[in-house]
Amino acid sequence: MTYSNILVEQHDAVTLITLNRPQALNALNSGVLEELIEAFAAFQADPSQRCAVLTGAGDKAFAAGADIKEMADKPAADFYAGDFFSRWTSHVVQTTRKPWIAAVNGFALGGGCELAMMADFIIAADTARFGQPEIKLGVAPGMGGSQRLTRAIGKAKAMDMCLTGRMMGAEEAERSGLVARVVPLAELRDTALKVAAEIAAMPPLAAIANKEMVNVAFETTLEQGLLFERRLFQVLTATEDRVEGMAAFVEKRPGVWKGR
Ligand code: HXC
């Protein structure tokens, strides 16, 4: 597939996807959306690919939001009838079982912040700026901002961000639990690729199971979550990679994974 709004590269077992509309601060128009869905589906389907990184082209923005120019003249009925943005979450998030990281290299605003929060975790450049400024446009988050941001940083800060539309810098974002790591901008891409390569080198079934377990923590009670965790742990003990992993530890050598 040839892409015109994103770039897709494979670095061994890591897929690097770059939002590539720097002239519009990588604003998320329908072309970006459709290509991202394709790219994530291809990543999920390719057995040689184990982890992905999503970042933005240029030094200024990860994504400055949904494309305001594309939305400006759209009639309300079209947003509703087309269930605006539902495909994004259902395809990129729900069908991607393999781990992926957002490497936020600048502005992550509105839909850009929401897209970053769909990742399994965020690594931010020290220049990154996060925000949900939709209120200033007379709307509100529509791709998970009110829900994922609140789960990530709590009610007080989420309300502050959504009601004032202010931006949060990388240091505050890390302190608040939105971001896993902050690195200098010049090191962001290499760090994200290195972390992704580390994850890609893990036993693949265990990687998927670890991701599923953590995600279930946001969806269920503690009791049910603990049961889900225990059962998945027990399922993993039936894999060849578990036998190999424990033997490799005892024999003081690196494990060799089969993904079975
Ligand atoms: C379309 C955008 C854009 C956007 C920036 N651009 N953000 N185009 N949609 N979201 C374009 C500008 O129009 C401009 O194009 C070029 O990118 C550079 O932006 P500038 O504004 O000139 O840059 P700067 O002055 O440095 O300001 C940067 C900025 C500002 C603070 C990030 O661009 C900004 O506030 N952008 C909008 C942020 C926002 O409101 N995002 C939320 C969108 S709503 P030209 O052609 O003029 O050079 C949303 C809803 C999601 O995401 C939920 C939907 C269901």
PDB file of N, CA and C in Angstrom, residues 162-216:
ATOM      1  N   CYS A 162      -9.562  20.095  30.449  1.00  0.00           N
ATOM      2  CA  CYS A 162     -10.703  20.170  29.518  1.00  0.00           C
ATOM      3  C   CYS A 162     -11.443  21.503  29.638  1.00  0.00           C
ATOM      4  N   LEU A 163     -11.570  22.030  30.860  1.00  0.00           N
ATOM      5  CA  LEU A 163     -12.371  23.252  31.038  1.00  0.00           C
ATOM      6  C   LEU A 163     -11.601  24.515  30.665  1.00  0.00           C
ATOM      7  N   THR A 164     -10.284  24.511  30.839  1.00  0.00           N
ATOM      8  CA  THR A 164      -9.517  25.707  30.460  1.00  0.00           C
ATOM      9  C   THR A 164      -8.894  25.553  29.076  1.00  0.00           C
ATOM     10  N   GLY A 165      -8.764  24.316  28.605  1.00  0.00           N
ATOM     11  CA  GLY A 165      -8.115  24.079  27.316  1.00  0.00           C
ATOM     12  C   GLY A 165      -6.633  24.350  27.344  1.00  0.00           C
ATOM     13  N   ARG A 166      -6.063  24.454  28.553  1.00  0.00           N
ATOM     14  CA  ARG A 166      -4.627  24.796  28.642  1.00  0.00           C
ATOM     15  C   ARG A 166      -3.751  23.624  28.208  1.00  0.00           C
ATOM     16  N   MET A 167      -2.495  23.936  27.926  1.00  0.00           N
ATOM     17  CA  MET A 167      -1.555  22.878  27.562  1.00  0.00           C
ATOM     18  C   MET A 167      -0.712  22.488  28.770  1.00  0.00           C
ATOM     19  N   MET A 168      -0.309  21.233  28.760  1.00  0.00           N
ATOM     20  CA  MET A 168       0.525  20.692  29.822  1.00  0.00           C
ATOM     21  C   MET A 168       1.877  20.315  29.204  1.00  0.00           C
ATOM     22  N   GLY A 169       2.941  20.742  29.814  1.00  0.00           N
ATOM     23  CA  GLY A 169       4.272  20.400  29.299  1.00  0.00           C
ATOM     24  C   GLY A 169       4.659  18.964  29.639  1.00  0.00           C
ATOM     25  N   ALA A 170       5.793  18.525  29.098  1.00  0.00           N
ATOM     26  CA  ALA A 170       6.209  17.129  29.265  1.00  0.00           C
ATOM     27  C   ALA A 170       6.487  16.781  30.724  1.00  0.00           C
ATOM     28  N   GLU A 171       7.087  17.721  31.443  1.00  0.00           N
ATOM     29  CA  GLU A 171       7.455  17.427  32.837  1.00  0.00           C
ATOM     30  C   GLU A 171       6.204  17.221  33.677  1.00  0.00           C
ATOM     31  N   GLU A 172       5.207  18.116  33.493  1.00  0.00           N
ATOM     32  CA  GLU A 172       3.953  17.972  34.240  1.00  0.00           C
ATOM     33  C   GLU A 172       3.226  16.696  33.805  1.00  0.00           C
ATOM     34  N   ALA A 173       3.313  16.393  32.509  1.00  0.00           N
ATOM     35  CA  ALA A 173       2.626  15.184  32.004  1.00  0.00           C
ATOM     36  C   ALA A 173       3.226  13.921  32.599  1.00  0.00           C
ATOM     37  N   GLU A 174       4.542  13.918  32.775  1.00  0.00           N
ATOM     38  CA  GLU A 174       5.166  12.739  33.377  1.00  0.00           C
ATOM     39  C   GLU A 174       4.804  12.644  34.859  1.00  0.00           C
ATOM     40  N   ARG A 175       4.869  13.796  35.536  1.00  0.00           N
ATOM     41  CA  ARG A 175       4.525  13.838  36.964  1.00  0.00           C
ATOM     42  C   ARG A 175       3.077  13.404  37.186  1.00  0.00           C
ATOM     43  N   SER A 176       2.205  13.705  36.221  1.00  0.00           N
ATOM     44  CA  SER A 176       0.773  13.420  36.377  1.00  0.00           C
ATOM     45  C   SER A 176       0.402  11.999  35.955  1.00  0.00           C
ATOM     46  N   GLY A 177       1.337  11.269  35.357  1.00  0.00           N
ATOM     47  CA  GLY A 177       1.050   9.888  34.973  1.00  0.00           C
ATOM     48  C   GLY A 177       0.535   9.716  33.554  1.00  0.00           C
ATOM     49  N   LEU A 178       0.594  10.797  32.764  1.00  0.00           N
ATOM     50  CA  LEU A 178       0.144  10.692  31.367  1.00  0.00           C
ATOM     51  C   LEU A 178       1.233  10.069  30.500  1.00  0.00           C
ATOM     52  N   VAL A 179       2.464  10.295  30.894  1.00  0.00           N
ATOM     53  CA  VAL A 179       3.618   9.946  30.077  1.00  0.00           C
ATOM     54  C   VAL A 179       4.527   9.002  30.866  1.00  0.00           C
ATOM     55  N   ALA A 180       5.088   7.995  30.194  1.00  0.00           N
ATOM     56  CA  ALA A 180       5.954   7.033  30.886  1.00  0.00           C
ATOM     57  C   ALA A 180       7.378   7.554  31.047  1.00  0.00           C
ATOM     58  N   ARG A 181       7.900   8.191  29.999  1.00  0.00           N
ATOM     59  CA  ARG A 181       9.282   8.679  30.050  1.00  0.00           C
ATOM     60  C   ARG A 181       9.373   9.989  29.269  1.00  0.00           C
ATOM     61  N   VAL A 182      10.291  10.853  29.678  1.00  0.00           N
ATOM     62  CA  VAL A 182      10.581  12.079  28.922  1.00  0.00           C
ATOM     63  C   VAL A 182      12.055  12.054  28.532  1.00  0.00           C
ATOM     64  N   VAL A 183      12.328  12.362  27.263  1.00  0.00           N
ATOM     65  CA  VAL A 183      13.722  12.378  26.791  1.00  0.00           C
ATOM     66  C   VAL A 183      13.929  13.644  25.957  1.00  0.00           C
ATOM     67  N   PRO A 184      15.182  14.069  25.780  1.00  0.00           N
ATOM     68  CA  PRO A 184      15.418  15.234  24.918  1.00  0.00           C
ATOM     69  C   PRO A 184      14.876  14.967  23.506  1.00  0.00           C
ATOM     70  N   LEU A 185      14.332  16.002  22.882  1.00  0.00           N
ATOM     71  CA  LEU A 185      13.724  15.845  21.550  1.00  0.00           C
ATOM     72  C   LEU A 185      14.654  15.108  20.577  1.00  0.00           C
ATOM     73  N   ALA A 186      15.936  15.472  20.593  1.00  0.00           N
ATOM     74  CA  ALA A 186      16.883  14.881  19.635  1.00  0.00           C
ATOM     75  C   ALA A 186      17.030  13.367  19.832  1.00  0.00           C
ATOM     76  N   GLU A 187      16.671  12.882  21.028  1.00  0.00           N
ATOM     77  CA  GLU A 187      16.839  11.445  21.304  1.00  0.00           C
ATOM     78  C   GLU A 187      15.526  10.669  21.224  1.00  0.00           C
ATOM     79  N   LEU A 188      14.421  11.393  20.933  1.00  0.00           N
ATOM     80  CA  LEU A 188      13.108  10.752  21.061  1.00  0.00           C
ATOM     81  C   LEU A 188      12.938   9.541  20.146  1.00  0.00           C
ATOM     82  N   ARG A 189      13.208   9.742  18.850  1.00  0.00           N
ATOM     83  CA  ARG A 189      12.948   8.681  17.878  1.00  0.00           C
ATOM     84  C   ARG A 189      13.781   7.438  18.207  1.00  0.00           C
ATOM     85  N   ASP A 190      15.082   7.650  18.466  1.00  0.00           N
ATOM     86  CA  ASP A 190      15.957   6.506  18.742  1.00  0.00           C
ATOM     87  C   ASP A 190      15.567   5.814  20.041  1.00  0.00           C
ATOM     88  N   THR A 191      15.197   6.622  21.051  1.00  0.00           N
ATOM     89  CA  THR A 191      14.790   6.005  22.321  1.00  0.00           C
ATOM     90  C   THR A 191      13.535   5.170  22.121  1.00  0.00           C
ATOM     91  N   ALA A 192      12.554   5.725  21.417  1.00  0.00           N
ATOM     92  CA  ALA A 192      11.300   4.986  21.208  1.00  0.00           C
ATOM     93  C   ALA A 192      11.565   3.707  20.425  1.00  0.00           C
ATOM     94  N   LEU A 193      12.425   3.788  19.397  1.00  0.00           N
ATOM     95  CA  LEU A 193      12.740   2.582  18.616  1.00  0.00           C
ATOM     96  C   LEU A 193      13.481   1.556  19.472  1.00  0.00           C
ATOM     97  N   LYS A 194      14.340   2.048  20.367  1.00  0.00           N
ATOM     98  CA  LYS A 194      15.100   1.131  21.230  1.00  0.00           C
ATOM     99  C   LYS A 194      14.164   0.437  22.225  1.00  0.00           C
ATOM    100  N   VAL A 195      13.271   1.206  22.825  1.00  0.00           N
ATOM    101  CA  VAL A 195      12.319   0.608  23.776  1.00  0.00           C
ATOM    102  C   VAL A 195      11.413  -0.387  23.044  1.00  0.00           C
ATOM    103  N   ALA A 196      10.979  -0.001  21.845  1.00  0.00           N
ATOM    104  CA  ALA A 196      10.118  -0.901  21.060  1.00  0.00           C
ATOM    105  C   ALA A 196      10.871  -2.176  20.692  1.00  0.00           C
ATOM    106  N   ALA A 197      12.168  -2.047  20.374  1.00  0.00           N
ATOM    107  CA  ALA A 197      12.965  -3.233  20.028  1.00  0.00           C
ATOM    108  C   ALA A 197      13.101  -4.149  21.248  1.00  0.00           C
ATOM    109  N   GLU A 198      13.216  -3.544  22.418  1.00  0.00           N
ATOM    110  CA  GLU A 198      13.274  -4.345  23.660  1.00  0.00           C
ATOM    111  C   GLU A 198      11.992  -5.148  23.829  1.00  0.00           C
ATOM    112  N   ILE A 199      10.855  -4.477  23.604  1.00  0.00           N
ATOM    113  CA  ILE A 199       9.555  -5.162  23.734  1.00  0.00           C
ATOM    114  C   ILE A 199       9.429  -6.228  22.646  1.00  0.00           C
ATOM    115  N   ALA A 200       9.892  -5.887  21.433  1.00  0.00           N
ATOM    116  CA  ALA A 200       9.798  -6.830  20.311  1.00  0.00           C
ATOM    117  C   ALA A 200      10.610  -8.091  20.566  1.00  0.00           C
ATOM    118  N   ALA A 201      11.644  -7.976  21.422  1.00  0.00           N
ATOM    119  CA  ALA A 201      12.505  -9.132  21.714  1.00  0.00           C
ATOM    120  C   ALA A 201      11.938 -10.007  22.833  1.00  0.00           C
ATOM    121  N   MET A 202      10.817  -9.605  23.413  1.00  0.00           N
ATOM    122  CA  MET A 202      10.183 -10.393  24.489  1.00  0.00           C
ATOM    123  C   MET A 202       9.379 -11.543  23.880  1.00  0.00           C
ATOM    124  N   PRO A 203       9.073 -12.558  24.683  1.00  0.00           N
ATOM    125  CA  PRO A 203       8.199 -13.626  24.173  1.00  0.00           C
ATOM    126  C   PRO A 203       6.874 -13.024  23.703  1.00  0.00           C
ATOM    127  N   PRO A 204       6.503 -13.180  22.430  1.00  0.00           N
ATOM    128  CA  PRO A 204       5.362 -12.440  21.872  1.00  0.00           C
ATOM    129  C   PRO A 204       4.014 -12.729  22.527  1.00  0.00           C
ATOM    130  N   LEU A 205       3.766 -13.981  22.900  1.00  0.00           N
ATOM    131  CA  LEU A 205       2.465 -14.261  23.534  1.00  0.00           C
ATOM    132  C   LEU A 205       2.398 -13.596  24.904  1.00  0.00           C
ATOM    133  N   ALA A 206       3.523 -13.596  25.608  1.00  0.00           N
ATOM    134  CA  ALA A 206       3.550 -12.938  26.918  1.00  0.00           C
ATOM    135  C   ALA A 206       3.355 -11.428  26.764  1.00  0.00           C
ATOM    136  N   ALA A 207       3.879 -10.863  25.689  1.00  0.00           N
ATOM    137  CA  ALA A 207       3.701  -9.412  25.463  1.00  0.00           C
ATOM    138  C   ALA A 207       2.216  -9.094  25.274  1.00  0.00           C
ATOM    139  N   ILE A 208       1.558  -9.904  24.458  1.00  0.00           N
ATOM    140  CA  ILE A 208       0.119  -9.668  24.228  1.00  0.00           C
ATOM    141  C   ILE A 208      -0.657  -9.829  25.534  1.00  0.00           C
ATOM    142  N   ALA A 209      -0.317 -10.859  26.302  1.00  0.00           N
ATOM    143  CA  ALA A 209      -1.047 -11.119  27.552  1.00  0.00           C
ATOM    144  C   ALA A 209      -0.817 -10.003  28.569  1.00  0.00           C
ATOM    145  N   ASN A 210       0.423  -9.530  28.671  1.00  0.00           N
ATOM    146  CA  ASN A 210       0.693  -8.427  29.607  1.00  0.00           C
ATOM    147  C   ASN A 210      -0.127  -7.198  29.238  1.00  0.00           C
ATOM    148  N   LYS A 211      -0.190  -6.901  27.943  1.00  0.00           N
ATOM    149  CA  LYS A 211      -0.975  -5.755  27.477  1.00  0.00           C
ATOM    150  C   LYS A 211      -2.457  -5.941  27.809  1.00  0.00           C
ATOM    151  N   GLU A 212      -2.973  -7.122  27.529  1.00  0.00           N
ATOM    152  CA  GLU A 212      -4.407  -7.371  27.795  1.00  0.00           C
ATOM    153  C   GLU A 212      -4.738  -7.227  29.277  1.00  0.00           C
ATOM    154  N   MET A 213      -3.846  -7.732  30.121  1.00  0.00           N
ATOM    155  CA  MET A 213      -4.103  -7.674  31.569  1.00  0.00           C
ATOM    156  C   MET A 213      -4.186  -6.237  32.064  1.00  0.00           C
ATOM    157  N   VAL A 214      -3.208  -5.440  31.642  1.00  0.00           N
ATOM    158  CA  VAL A 214      -3.193  -4.055  32.124  1.00  0.00           C
ATOM    159  C   VAL A 214      -4.440  -3.332  31.612  1.00  0.00           C
ATOM    160  N   ASN A 215      -4.808  -3.576  30.355  1.00  0.00           N
ATOM    161  CA  ASN A 215      -5.997  -2.907  29.815  1.00  0.00           C
ATOM    162  C   ASN A 215      -7.271  -3.314  30.539  1.00  0.00           C
ATOM    163  N   VAL A 216      -7.348  -4.566  30.967  1.00  0.00           N
ATOM    164  CA  VAL A 216      -8.547  -5.022  31.685  1.00  0.00           C
ATOM    165  C   VAL A 216      -8.715  -4.270  33.006  1.00  0.00           C
TER     166      VAL A 216
END
